[in-house]
PDB file of C-alpha atoms in Angstrom:
ATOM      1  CA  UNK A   1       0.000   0.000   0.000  1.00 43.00           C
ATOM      2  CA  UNK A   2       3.390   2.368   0.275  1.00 56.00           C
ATOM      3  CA  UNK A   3       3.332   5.318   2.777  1.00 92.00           C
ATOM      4  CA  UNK A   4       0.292   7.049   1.702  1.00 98.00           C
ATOM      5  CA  UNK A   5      -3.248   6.120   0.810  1.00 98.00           C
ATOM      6  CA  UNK A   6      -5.617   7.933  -2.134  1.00 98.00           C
ATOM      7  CA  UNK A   7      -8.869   8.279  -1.427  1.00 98.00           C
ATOM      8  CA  UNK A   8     -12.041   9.408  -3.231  1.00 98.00           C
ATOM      9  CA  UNK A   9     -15.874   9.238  -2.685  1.00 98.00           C
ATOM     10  CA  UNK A  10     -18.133   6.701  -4.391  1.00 98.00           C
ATOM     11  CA  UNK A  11     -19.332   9.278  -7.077  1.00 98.00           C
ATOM     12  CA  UNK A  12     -16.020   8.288  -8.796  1.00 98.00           C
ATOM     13  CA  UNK A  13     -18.200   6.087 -10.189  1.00 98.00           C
ATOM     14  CA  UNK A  14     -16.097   3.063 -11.223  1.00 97.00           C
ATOM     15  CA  UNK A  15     -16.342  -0.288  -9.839  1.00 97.00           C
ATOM     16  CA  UNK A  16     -14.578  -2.041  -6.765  1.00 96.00           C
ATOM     17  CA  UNK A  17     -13.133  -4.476  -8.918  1.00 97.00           C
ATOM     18  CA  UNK A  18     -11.588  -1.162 -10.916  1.00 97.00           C
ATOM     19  CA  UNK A  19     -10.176   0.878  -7.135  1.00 98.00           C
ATOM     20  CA  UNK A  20      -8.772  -2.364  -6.230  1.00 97.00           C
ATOM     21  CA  UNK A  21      -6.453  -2.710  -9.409  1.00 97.00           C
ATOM     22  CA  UNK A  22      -5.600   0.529  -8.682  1.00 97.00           C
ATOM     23  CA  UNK A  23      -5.087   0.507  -5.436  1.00 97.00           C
ATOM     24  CA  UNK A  24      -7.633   3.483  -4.707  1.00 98.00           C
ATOM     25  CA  UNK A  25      -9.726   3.786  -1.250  1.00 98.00           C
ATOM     26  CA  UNK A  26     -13.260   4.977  -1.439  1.00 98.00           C
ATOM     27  CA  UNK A  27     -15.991   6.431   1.065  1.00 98.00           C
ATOM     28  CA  UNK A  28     -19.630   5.712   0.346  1.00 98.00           C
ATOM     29  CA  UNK A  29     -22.369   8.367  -0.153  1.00 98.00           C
ATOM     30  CA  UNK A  30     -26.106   7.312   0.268  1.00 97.00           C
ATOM     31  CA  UNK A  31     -29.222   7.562  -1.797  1.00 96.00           C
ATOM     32  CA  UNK A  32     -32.728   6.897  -1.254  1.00 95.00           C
ATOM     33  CA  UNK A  33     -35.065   5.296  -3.533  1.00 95.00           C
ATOM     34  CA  UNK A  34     -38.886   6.098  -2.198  1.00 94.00           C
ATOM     35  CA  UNK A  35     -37.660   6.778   1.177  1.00 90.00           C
ATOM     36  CA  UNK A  36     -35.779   3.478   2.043  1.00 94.00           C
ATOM     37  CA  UNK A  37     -32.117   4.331   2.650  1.00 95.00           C
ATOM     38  CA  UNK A  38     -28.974   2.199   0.302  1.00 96.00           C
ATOM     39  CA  UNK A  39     -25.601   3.070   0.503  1.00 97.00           C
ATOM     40  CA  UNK A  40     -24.026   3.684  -2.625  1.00 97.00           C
ATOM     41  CA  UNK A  41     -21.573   0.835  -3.017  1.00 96.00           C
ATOM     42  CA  UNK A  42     -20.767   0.735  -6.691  1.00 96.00           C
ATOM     43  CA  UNK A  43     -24.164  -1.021  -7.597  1.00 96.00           C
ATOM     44  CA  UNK A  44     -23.215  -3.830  -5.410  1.00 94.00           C
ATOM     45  CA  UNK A  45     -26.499  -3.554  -3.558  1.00 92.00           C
ATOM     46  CA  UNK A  46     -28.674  -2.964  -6.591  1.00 95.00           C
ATOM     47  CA  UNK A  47     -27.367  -3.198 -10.477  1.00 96.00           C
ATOM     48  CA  UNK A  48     -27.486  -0.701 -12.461  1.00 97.00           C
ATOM     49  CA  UNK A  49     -30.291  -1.822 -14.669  1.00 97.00           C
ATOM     50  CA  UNK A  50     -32.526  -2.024 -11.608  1.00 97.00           C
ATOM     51  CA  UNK A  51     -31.649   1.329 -10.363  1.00 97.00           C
ATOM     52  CA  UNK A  52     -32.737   3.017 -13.456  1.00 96.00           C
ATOM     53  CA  UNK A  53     -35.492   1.013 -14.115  1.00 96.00           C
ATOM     54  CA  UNK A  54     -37.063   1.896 -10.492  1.00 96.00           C
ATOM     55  CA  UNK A  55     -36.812   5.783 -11.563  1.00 93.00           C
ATOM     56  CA  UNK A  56     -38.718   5.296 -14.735  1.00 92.00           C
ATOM     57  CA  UNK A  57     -41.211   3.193 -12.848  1.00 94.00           C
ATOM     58  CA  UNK A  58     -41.662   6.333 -10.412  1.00 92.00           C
ATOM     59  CA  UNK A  59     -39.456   5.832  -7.466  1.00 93.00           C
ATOM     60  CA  UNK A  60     -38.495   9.215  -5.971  1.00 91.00           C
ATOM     61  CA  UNK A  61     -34.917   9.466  -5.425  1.00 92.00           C
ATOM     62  CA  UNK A  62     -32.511  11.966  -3.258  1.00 92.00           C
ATOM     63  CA  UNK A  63     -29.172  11.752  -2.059  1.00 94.00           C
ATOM     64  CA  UNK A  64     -27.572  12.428   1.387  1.00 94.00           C
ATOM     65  CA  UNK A  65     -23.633  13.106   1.187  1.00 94.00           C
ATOM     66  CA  UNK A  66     -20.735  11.374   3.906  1.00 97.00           C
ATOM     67  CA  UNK A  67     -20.974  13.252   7.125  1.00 97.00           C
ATOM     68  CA  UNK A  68     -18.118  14.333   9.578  1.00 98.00           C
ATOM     69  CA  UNK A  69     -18.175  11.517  11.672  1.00 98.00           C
ATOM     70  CA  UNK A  70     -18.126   8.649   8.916  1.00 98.00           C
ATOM     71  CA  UNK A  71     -15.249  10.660   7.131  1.00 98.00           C
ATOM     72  CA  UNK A  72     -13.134  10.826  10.726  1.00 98.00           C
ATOM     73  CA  UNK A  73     -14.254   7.152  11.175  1.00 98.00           C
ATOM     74  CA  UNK A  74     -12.849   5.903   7.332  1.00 98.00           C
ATOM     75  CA  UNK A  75      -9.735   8.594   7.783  1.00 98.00           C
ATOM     76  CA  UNK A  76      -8.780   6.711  11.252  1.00 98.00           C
ATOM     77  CA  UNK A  77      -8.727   3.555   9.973  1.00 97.00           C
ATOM     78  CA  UNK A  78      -4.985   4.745   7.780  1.00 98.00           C
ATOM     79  CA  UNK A  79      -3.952   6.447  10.241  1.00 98.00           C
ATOM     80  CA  UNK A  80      -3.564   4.079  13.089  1.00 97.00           C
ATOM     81  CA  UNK A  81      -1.632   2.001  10.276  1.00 97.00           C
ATOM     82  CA  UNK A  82       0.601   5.182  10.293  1.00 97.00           C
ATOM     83  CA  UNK A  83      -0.602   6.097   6.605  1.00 98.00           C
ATOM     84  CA  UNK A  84      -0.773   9.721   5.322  1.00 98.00           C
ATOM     85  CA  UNK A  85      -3.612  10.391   3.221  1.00 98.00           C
ATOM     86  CA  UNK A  86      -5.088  11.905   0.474  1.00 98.00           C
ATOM     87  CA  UNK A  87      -8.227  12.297  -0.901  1.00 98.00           C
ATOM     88  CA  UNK A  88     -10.256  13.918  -3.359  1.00 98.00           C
ATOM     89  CA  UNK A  89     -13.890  14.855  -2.420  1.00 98.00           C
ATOM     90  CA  UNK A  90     -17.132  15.257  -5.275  1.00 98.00           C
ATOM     91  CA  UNK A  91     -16.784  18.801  -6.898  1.00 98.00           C
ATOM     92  CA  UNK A  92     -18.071  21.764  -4.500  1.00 97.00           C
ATOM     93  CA  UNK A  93     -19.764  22.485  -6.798  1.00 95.00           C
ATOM     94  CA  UNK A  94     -22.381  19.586  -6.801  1.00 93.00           C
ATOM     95  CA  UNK A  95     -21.998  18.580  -3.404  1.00 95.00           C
ATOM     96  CA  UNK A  96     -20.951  20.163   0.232  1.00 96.00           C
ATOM     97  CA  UNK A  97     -18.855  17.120   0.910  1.00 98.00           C
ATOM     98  CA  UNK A  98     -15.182  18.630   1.184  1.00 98.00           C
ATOM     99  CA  UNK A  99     -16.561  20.492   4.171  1.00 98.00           C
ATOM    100  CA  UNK A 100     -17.071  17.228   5.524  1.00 98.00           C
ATOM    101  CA  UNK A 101     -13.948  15.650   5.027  1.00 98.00           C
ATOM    102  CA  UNK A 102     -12.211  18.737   6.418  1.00 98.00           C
ATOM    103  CA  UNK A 103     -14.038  19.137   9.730  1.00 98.00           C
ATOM    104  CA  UNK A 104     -12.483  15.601  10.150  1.00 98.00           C
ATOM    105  CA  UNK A 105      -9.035  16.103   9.037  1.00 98.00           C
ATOM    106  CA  UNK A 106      -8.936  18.935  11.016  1.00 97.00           C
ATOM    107  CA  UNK A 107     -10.010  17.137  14.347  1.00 97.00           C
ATOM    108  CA  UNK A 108      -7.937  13.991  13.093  1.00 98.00           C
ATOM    109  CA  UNK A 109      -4.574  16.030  12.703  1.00 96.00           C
ATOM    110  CA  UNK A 110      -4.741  17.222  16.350  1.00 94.00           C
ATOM    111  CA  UNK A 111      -5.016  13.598  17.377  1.00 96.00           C
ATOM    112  CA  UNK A 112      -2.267  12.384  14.638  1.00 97.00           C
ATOM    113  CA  UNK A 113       0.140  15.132  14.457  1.00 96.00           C
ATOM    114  CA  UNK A 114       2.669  13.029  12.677  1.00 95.00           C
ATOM    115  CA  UNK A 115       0.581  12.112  10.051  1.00 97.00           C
ATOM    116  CA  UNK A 116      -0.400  14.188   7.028  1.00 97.00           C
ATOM    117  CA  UNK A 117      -4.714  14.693   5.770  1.00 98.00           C
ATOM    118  CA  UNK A 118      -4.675  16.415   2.977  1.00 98.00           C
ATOM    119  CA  UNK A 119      -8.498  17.205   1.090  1.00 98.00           C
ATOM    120  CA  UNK A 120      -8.698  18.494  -2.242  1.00 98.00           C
ATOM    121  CA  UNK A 121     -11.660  19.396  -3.898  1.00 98.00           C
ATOM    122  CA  UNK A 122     -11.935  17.422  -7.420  1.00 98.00           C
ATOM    123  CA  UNK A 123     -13.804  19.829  -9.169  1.00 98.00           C
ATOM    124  CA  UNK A 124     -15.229  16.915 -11.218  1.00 98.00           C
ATOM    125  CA  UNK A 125     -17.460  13.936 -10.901  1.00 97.00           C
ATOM    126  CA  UNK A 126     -18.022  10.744 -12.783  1.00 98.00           C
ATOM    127  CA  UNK A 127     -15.978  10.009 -15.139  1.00 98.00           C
ATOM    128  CA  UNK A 128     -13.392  12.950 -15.131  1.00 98.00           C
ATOM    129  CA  UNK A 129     -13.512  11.944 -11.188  1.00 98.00           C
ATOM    130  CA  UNK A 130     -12.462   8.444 -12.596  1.00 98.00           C
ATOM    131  CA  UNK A 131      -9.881   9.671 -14.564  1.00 98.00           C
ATOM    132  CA  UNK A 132      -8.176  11.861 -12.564  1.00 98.00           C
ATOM    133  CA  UNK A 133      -8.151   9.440  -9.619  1.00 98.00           C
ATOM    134  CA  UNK A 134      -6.309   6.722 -12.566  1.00 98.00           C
ATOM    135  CA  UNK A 135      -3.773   9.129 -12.991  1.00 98.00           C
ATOM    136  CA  UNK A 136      -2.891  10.292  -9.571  1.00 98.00           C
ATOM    137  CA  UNK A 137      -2.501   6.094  -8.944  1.00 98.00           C
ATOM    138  CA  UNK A 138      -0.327   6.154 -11.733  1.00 98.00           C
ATOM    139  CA  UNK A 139       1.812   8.497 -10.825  1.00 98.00           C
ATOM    140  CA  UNK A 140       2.138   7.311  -7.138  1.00 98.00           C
ATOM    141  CA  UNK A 141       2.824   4.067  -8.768  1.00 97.00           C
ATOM    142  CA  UNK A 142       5.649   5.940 -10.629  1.00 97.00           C
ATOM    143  CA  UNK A 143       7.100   6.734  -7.030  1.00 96.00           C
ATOM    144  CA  UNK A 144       5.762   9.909  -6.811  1.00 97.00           C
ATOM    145  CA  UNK A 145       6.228  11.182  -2.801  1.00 97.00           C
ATOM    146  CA  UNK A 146       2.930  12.568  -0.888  1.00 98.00           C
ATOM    147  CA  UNK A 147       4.135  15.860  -1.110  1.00 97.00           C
ATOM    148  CA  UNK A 148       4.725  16.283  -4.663  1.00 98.00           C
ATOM    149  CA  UNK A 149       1.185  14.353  -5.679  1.00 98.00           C
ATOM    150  CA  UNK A 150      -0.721  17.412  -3.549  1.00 98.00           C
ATOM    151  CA  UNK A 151       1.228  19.622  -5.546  1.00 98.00           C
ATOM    152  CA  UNK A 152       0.487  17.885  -8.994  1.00 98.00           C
ATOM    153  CA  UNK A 153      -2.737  17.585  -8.401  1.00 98.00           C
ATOM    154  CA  UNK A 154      -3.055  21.621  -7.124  1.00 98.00           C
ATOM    155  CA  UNK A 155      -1.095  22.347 -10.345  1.00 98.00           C
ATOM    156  CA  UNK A 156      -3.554  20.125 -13.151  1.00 98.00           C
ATOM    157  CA  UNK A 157      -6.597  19.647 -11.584  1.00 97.00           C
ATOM    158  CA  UNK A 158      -7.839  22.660 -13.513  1.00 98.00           C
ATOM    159  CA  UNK A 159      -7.074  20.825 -16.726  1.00 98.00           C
ATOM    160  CA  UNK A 160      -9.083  17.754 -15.991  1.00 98.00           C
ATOM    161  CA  UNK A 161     -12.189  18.163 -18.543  1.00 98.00           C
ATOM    162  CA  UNK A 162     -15.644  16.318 -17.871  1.00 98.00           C
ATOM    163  CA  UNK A 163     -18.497  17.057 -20.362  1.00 98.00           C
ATOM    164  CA  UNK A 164     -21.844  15.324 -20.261  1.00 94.00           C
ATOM    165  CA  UNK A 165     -24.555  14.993 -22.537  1.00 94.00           C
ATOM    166  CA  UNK A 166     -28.316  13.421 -22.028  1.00 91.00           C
ATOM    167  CA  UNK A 167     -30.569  11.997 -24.478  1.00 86.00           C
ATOM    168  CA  UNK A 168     -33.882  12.022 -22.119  1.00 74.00           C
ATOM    169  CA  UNK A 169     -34.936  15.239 -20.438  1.00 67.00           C
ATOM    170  CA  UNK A 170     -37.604  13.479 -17.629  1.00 69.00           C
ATOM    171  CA  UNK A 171     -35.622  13.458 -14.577  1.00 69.00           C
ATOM    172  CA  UNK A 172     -33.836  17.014 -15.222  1.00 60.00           C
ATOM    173  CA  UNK A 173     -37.537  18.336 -15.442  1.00 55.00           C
ATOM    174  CA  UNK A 174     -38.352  16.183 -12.385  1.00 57.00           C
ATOM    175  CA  UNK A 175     -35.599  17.734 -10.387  1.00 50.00           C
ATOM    176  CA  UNK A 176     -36.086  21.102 -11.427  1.00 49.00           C
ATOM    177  CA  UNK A 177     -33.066  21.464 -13.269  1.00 47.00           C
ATOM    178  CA  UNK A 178     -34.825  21.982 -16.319  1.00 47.00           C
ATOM    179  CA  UNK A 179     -38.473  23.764 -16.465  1.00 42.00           C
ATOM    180  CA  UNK A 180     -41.489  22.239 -17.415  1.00 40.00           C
ATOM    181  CA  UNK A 181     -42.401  23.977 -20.297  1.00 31.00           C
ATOM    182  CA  UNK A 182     -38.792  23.691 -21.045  1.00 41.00           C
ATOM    183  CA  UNK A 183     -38.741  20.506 -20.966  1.00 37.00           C
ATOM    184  CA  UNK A 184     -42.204  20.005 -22.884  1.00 35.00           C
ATOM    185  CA  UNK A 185     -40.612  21.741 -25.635  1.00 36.00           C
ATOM    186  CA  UNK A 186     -37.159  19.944 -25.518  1.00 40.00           C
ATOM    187  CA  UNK A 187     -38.581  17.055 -25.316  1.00 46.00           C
ATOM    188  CA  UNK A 188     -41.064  17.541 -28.429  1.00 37.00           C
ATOM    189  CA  UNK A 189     -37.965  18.582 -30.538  1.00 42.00           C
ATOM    190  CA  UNK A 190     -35.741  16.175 -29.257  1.00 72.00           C
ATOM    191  CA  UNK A 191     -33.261  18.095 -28.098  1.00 81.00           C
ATOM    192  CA  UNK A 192     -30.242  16.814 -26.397  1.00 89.00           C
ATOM    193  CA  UNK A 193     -28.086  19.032 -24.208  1.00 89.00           C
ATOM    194  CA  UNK A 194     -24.271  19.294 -24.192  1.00 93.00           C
ATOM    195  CA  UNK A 195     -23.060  20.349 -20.570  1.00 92.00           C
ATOM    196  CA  UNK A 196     -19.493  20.265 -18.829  1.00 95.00           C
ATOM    197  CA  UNK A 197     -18.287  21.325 -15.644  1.00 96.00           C
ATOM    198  CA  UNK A 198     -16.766  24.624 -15.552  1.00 97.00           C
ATOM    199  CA  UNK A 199     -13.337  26.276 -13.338  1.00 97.00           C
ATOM    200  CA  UNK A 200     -15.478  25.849 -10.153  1.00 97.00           C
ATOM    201  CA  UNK A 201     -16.991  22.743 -10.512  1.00 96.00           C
ATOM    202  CA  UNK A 202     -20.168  23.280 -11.585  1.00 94.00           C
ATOM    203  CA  UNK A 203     -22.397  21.666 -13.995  1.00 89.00           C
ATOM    204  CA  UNK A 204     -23.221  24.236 -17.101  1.00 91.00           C
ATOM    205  CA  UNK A 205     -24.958  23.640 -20.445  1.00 88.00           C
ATOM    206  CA  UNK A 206     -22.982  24.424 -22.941  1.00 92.00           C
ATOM    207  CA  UNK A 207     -25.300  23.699 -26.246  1.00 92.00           C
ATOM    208  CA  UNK A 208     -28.448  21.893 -27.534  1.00 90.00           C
ATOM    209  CA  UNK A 209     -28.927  19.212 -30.101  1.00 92.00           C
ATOM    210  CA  UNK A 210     -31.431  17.920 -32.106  1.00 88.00           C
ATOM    211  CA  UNK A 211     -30.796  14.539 -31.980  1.00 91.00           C
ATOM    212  CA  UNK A 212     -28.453  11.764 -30.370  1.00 92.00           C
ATOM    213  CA  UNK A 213     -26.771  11.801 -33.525  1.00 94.00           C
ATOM    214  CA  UNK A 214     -25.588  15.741 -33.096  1.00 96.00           C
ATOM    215  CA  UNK A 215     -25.281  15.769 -29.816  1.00 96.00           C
ATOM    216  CA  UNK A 216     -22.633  13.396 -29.728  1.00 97.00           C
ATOM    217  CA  UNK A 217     -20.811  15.127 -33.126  1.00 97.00           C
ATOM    218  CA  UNK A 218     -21.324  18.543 -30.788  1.00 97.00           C
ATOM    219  CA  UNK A 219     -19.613  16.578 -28.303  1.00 97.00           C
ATOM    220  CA  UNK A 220     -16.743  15.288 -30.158  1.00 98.00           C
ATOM    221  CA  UNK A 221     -16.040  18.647 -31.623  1.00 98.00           C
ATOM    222  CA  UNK A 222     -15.907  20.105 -27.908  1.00 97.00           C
ATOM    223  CA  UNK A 223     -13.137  17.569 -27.074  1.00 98.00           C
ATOM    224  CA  UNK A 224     -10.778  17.928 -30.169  1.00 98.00           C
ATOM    225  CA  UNK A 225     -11.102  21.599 -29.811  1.00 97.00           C
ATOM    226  CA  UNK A 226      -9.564  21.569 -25.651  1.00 97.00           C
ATOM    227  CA  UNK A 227      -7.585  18.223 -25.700  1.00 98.00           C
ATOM    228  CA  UNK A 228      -4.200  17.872 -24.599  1.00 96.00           C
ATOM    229  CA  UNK A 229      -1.743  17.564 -27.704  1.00 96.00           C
ATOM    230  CA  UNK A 230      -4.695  17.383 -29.855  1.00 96.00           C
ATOM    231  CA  UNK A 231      -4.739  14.647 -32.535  1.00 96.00           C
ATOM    232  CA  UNK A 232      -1.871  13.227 -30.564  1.00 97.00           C
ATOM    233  CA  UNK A 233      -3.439  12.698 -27.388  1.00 98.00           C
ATOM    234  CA  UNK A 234      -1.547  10.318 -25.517  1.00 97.00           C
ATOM    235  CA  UNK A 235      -3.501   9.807 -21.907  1.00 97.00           C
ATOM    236  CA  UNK A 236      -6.553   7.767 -20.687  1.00 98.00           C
ATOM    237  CA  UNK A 237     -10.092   8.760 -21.611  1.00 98.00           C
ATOM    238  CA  UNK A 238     -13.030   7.698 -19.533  1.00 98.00           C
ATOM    239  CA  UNK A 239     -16.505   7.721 -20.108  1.00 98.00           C
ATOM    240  CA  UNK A 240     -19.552   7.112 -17.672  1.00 98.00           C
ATOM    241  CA  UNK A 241     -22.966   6.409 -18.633  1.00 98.00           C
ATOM    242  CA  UNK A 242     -26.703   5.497 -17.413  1.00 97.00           C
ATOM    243  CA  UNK A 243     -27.570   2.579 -19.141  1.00 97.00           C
ATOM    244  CA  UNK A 244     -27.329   3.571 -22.558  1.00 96.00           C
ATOM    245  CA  UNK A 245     -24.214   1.409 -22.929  1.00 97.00           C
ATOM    246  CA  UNK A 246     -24.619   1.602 -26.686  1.00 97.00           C
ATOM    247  CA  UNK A 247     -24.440   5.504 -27.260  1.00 97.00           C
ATOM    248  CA  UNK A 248     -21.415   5.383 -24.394  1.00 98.00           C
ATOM    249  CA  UNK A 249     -19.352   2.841 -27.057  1.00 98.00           C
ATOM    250  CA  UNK A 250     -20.180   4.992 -30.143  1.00 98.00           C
ATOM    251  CA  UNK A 251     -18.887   8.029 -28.450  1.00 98.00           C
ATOM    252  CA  UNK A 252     -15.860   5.630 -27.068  1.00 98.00           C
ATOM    253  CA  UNK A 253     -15.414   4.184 -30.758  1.00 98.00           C
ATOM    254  CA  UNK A 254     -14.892   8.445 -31.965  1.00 98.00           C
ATOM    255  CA  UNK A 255     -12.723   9.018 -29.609  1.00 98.00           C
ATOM    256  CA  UNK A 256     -10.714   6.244 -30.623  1.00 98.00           C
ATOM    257  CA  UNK A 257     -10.548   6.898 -34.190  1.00 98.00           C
ATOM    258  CA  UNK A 258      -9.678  10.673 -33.852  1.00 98.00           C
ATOM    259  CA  UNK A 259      -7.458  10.073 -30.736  1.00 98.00           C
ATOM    260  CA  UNK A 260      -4.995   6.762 -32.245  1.00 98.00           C
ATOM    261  CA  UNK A 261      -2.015   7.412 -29.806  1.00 97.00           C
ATOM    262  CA  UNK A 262      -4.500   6.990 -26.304  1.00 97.00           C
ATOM    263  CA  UNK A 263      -2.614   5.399 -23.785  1.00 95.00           C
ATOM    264  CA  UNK A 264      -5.653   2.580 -23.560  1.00 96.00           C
ATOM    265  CA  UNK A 265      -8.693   1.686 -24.856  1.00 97.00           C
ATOM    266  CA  UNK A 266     -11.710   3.710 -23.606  1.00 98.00           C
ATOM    267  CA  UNK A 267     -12.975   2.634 -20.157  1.00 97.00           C
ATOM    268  CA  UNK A 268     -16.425   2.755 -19.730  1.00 98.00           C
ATOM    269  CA  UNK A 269     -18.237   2.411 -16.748  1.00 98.00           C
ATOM    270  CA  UNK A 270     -22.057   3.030 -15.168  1.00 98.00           C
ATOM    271  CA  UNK A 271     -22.903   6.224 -13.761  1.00 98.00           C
ATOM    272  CA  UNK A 272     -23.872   5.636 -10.169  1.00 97.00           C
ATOM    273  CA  UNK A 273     -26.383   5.860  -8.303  1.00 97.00           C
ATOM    274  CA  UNK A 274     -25.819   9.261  -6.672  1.00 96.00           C
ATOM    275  CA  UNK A 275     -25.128  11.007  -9.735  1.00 95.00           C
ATOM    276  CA  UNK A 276     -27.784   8.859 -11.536  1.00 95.00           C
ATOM    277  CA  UNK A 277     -30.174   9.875  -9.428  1.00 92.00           C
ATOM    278  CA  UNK A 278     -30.111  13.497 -10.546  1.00 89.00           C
ATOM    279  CA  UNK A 279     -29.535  12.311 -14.109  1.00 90.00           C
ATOM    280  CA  UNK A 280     -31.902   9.555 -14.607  1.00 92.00           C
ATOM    281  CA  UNK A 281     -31.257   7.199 -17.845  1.00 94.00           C
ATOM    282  CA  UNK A 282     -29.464   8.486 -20.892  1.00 94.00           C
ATOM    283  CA  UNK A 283     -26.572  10.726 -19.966  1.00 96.00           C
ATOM    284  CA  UNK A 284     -23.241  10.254 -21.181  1.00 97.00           C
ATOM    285  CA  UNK A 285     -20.245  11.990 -19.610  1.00 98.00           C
ATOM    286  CA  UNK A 286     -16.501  12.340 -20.830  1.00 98.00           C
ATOM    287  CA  UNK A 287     -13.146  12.689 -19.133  1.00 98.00           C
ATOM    288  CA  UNK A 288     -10.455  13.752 -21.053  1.00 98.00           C
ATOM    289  CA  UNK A 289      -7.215  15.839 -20.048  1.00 98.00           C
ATOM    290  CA  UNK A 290      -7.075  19.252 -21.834  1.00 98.00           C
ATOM    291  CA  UNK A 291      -6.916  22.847 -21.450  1.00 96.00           C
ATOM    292  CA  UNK A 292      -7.781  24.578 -18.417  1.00 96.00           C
ATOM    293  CA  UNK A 293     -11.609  24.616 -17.384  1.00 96.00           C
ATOM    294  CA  UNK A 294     -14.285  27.249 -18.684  1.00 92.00           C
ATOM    295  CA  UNK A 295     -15.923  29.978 -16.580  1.00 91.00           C
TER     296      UNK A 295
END
């Protein structure tokens, strides 16, 4: 496990199997579908399919995010194995976690004074969460110290790029994200929107598409114009998507083609069920390495 320990939350939204080739430590958020309480454990508890099958079938969903006393609880657990550690928290600017997980580093560094908790806020979820939790493993992997990873990943973290796009409007509408006559209309002309996550974290729509087929041309057009090295991008990719498996391997098959020299195949994994709950069925998201996030 070497000196130091990397840690994210769930909505990294991988699987187990995935964090433990990696060697990457994860803390659970929760979700509730109709009022009964899961814990979201990488769809161990409930597949995918299910999950999104119970929101089109009308189960209410909301999410509740790790507390202060779960994060000191999971942070103790390294640290009386004399680990430092590191982790990356949801974006801010979806989720109030980070305050969390510093209220509890805080306390915990009084208690362990010799051991270094260091929270950084991610600015992403999904799959850019994915992907920039791959590369800080590989570059700990690479021997990378504790101290210079916290300074890496102060000095790039900007330039991790997540965009998403969604092919059904109903659960944006249902969580107010979208209005209702907005929606009515959106939904009549089939329009898809294209949305990343800006400089702070947030989620911001970008452009709309008639049409899966535009949307994810839109899409692939936003990536070539802000990836690193352009045509000769040479990192991971990552994409994330709520069971529409088939539109997610399309846009992995693009990427592909226009991006030859990628370090490895796409990876594509389910978006869980925290994010997914906001999302509903048919969103795709991106994470690609590129140039520095958009207001």
């Amino acid at each position: 496990m070497g000196e130091y320990v990397i840690s994210c939350c769930s909505t990294v939204d991988t699987t187990e199997e995935y964090l433990k080739e990696k060697n990457l430590e994860h803390i659970c958020f929760h979700y509730y579908l109709d009022d009964v309480a899961y814990t979201d454990d990488l769809f161990k508890s409930i597949s995918a399919k299910d999950f999104y099958q119970r929101m089109v079938d009308g189960a209410m969903t909301r999410t509740s995010q790790v507390n202060a006393e779960e994060f000191s609880a999971y942070f103790r657990g390294f640290l009386e194995k004399g680990l430092d550690v590191l982790h990356l928290t949801l974006s801010s600017g979806i989720s109030g976690v980070i305050n969390s997980a510093r209220i509890a580093a805080e306390e915990l560094s009084e208690e362990f004074p010799d051991r270094k908790i260091v929270v950084i806020d991610s600015l992403t979820a999904s799959a850019g969460y994915a992907l920039l939790m791959d590369k800080l493993a590989t570059l700990r992997d690479e021997g990378m110290s504790f101290d210079d990873l916290v300074n890496w990943t102060n000095e790039h973290i900007q330039n991790q790029n997540t965009w998403f796009f969604t092919t059904d409007l109903t659960f944006f509408i249902r969580g107010g994200r979208i209005s209702k006559v907005s929606g009515w209309f959106g939904t009549a002309l089939n329009i898809c929107p294209l949305l990343n996550i800006n400089d702070e974290g947030k989620l911001i729509p970008r452009q709309k598409c008639r049409g899966k087929k535009m949307v994810k041309k839109a899409c692939l057009a936003a990536i070539k114009e802000r990836v690193e090295n352009g045509a000769d991008y040479d990192q991971n990719m990552f994409i994330t998507h709520s069971v529409c498996y088939e539109d997610a391997k399309e846009v992995a098959d693009m990427l592909e083609e226009a991006f030859p020299n990628m370090k490895e195949k796409v990876r594509i994994f389910d978006i869980g069920p925290t994010i997914g709950a906001h999302t509903g069925p048919g969103t795709v998201a991106i994470g690609f390495w590129g140039n520095k996030k958009e207001k």
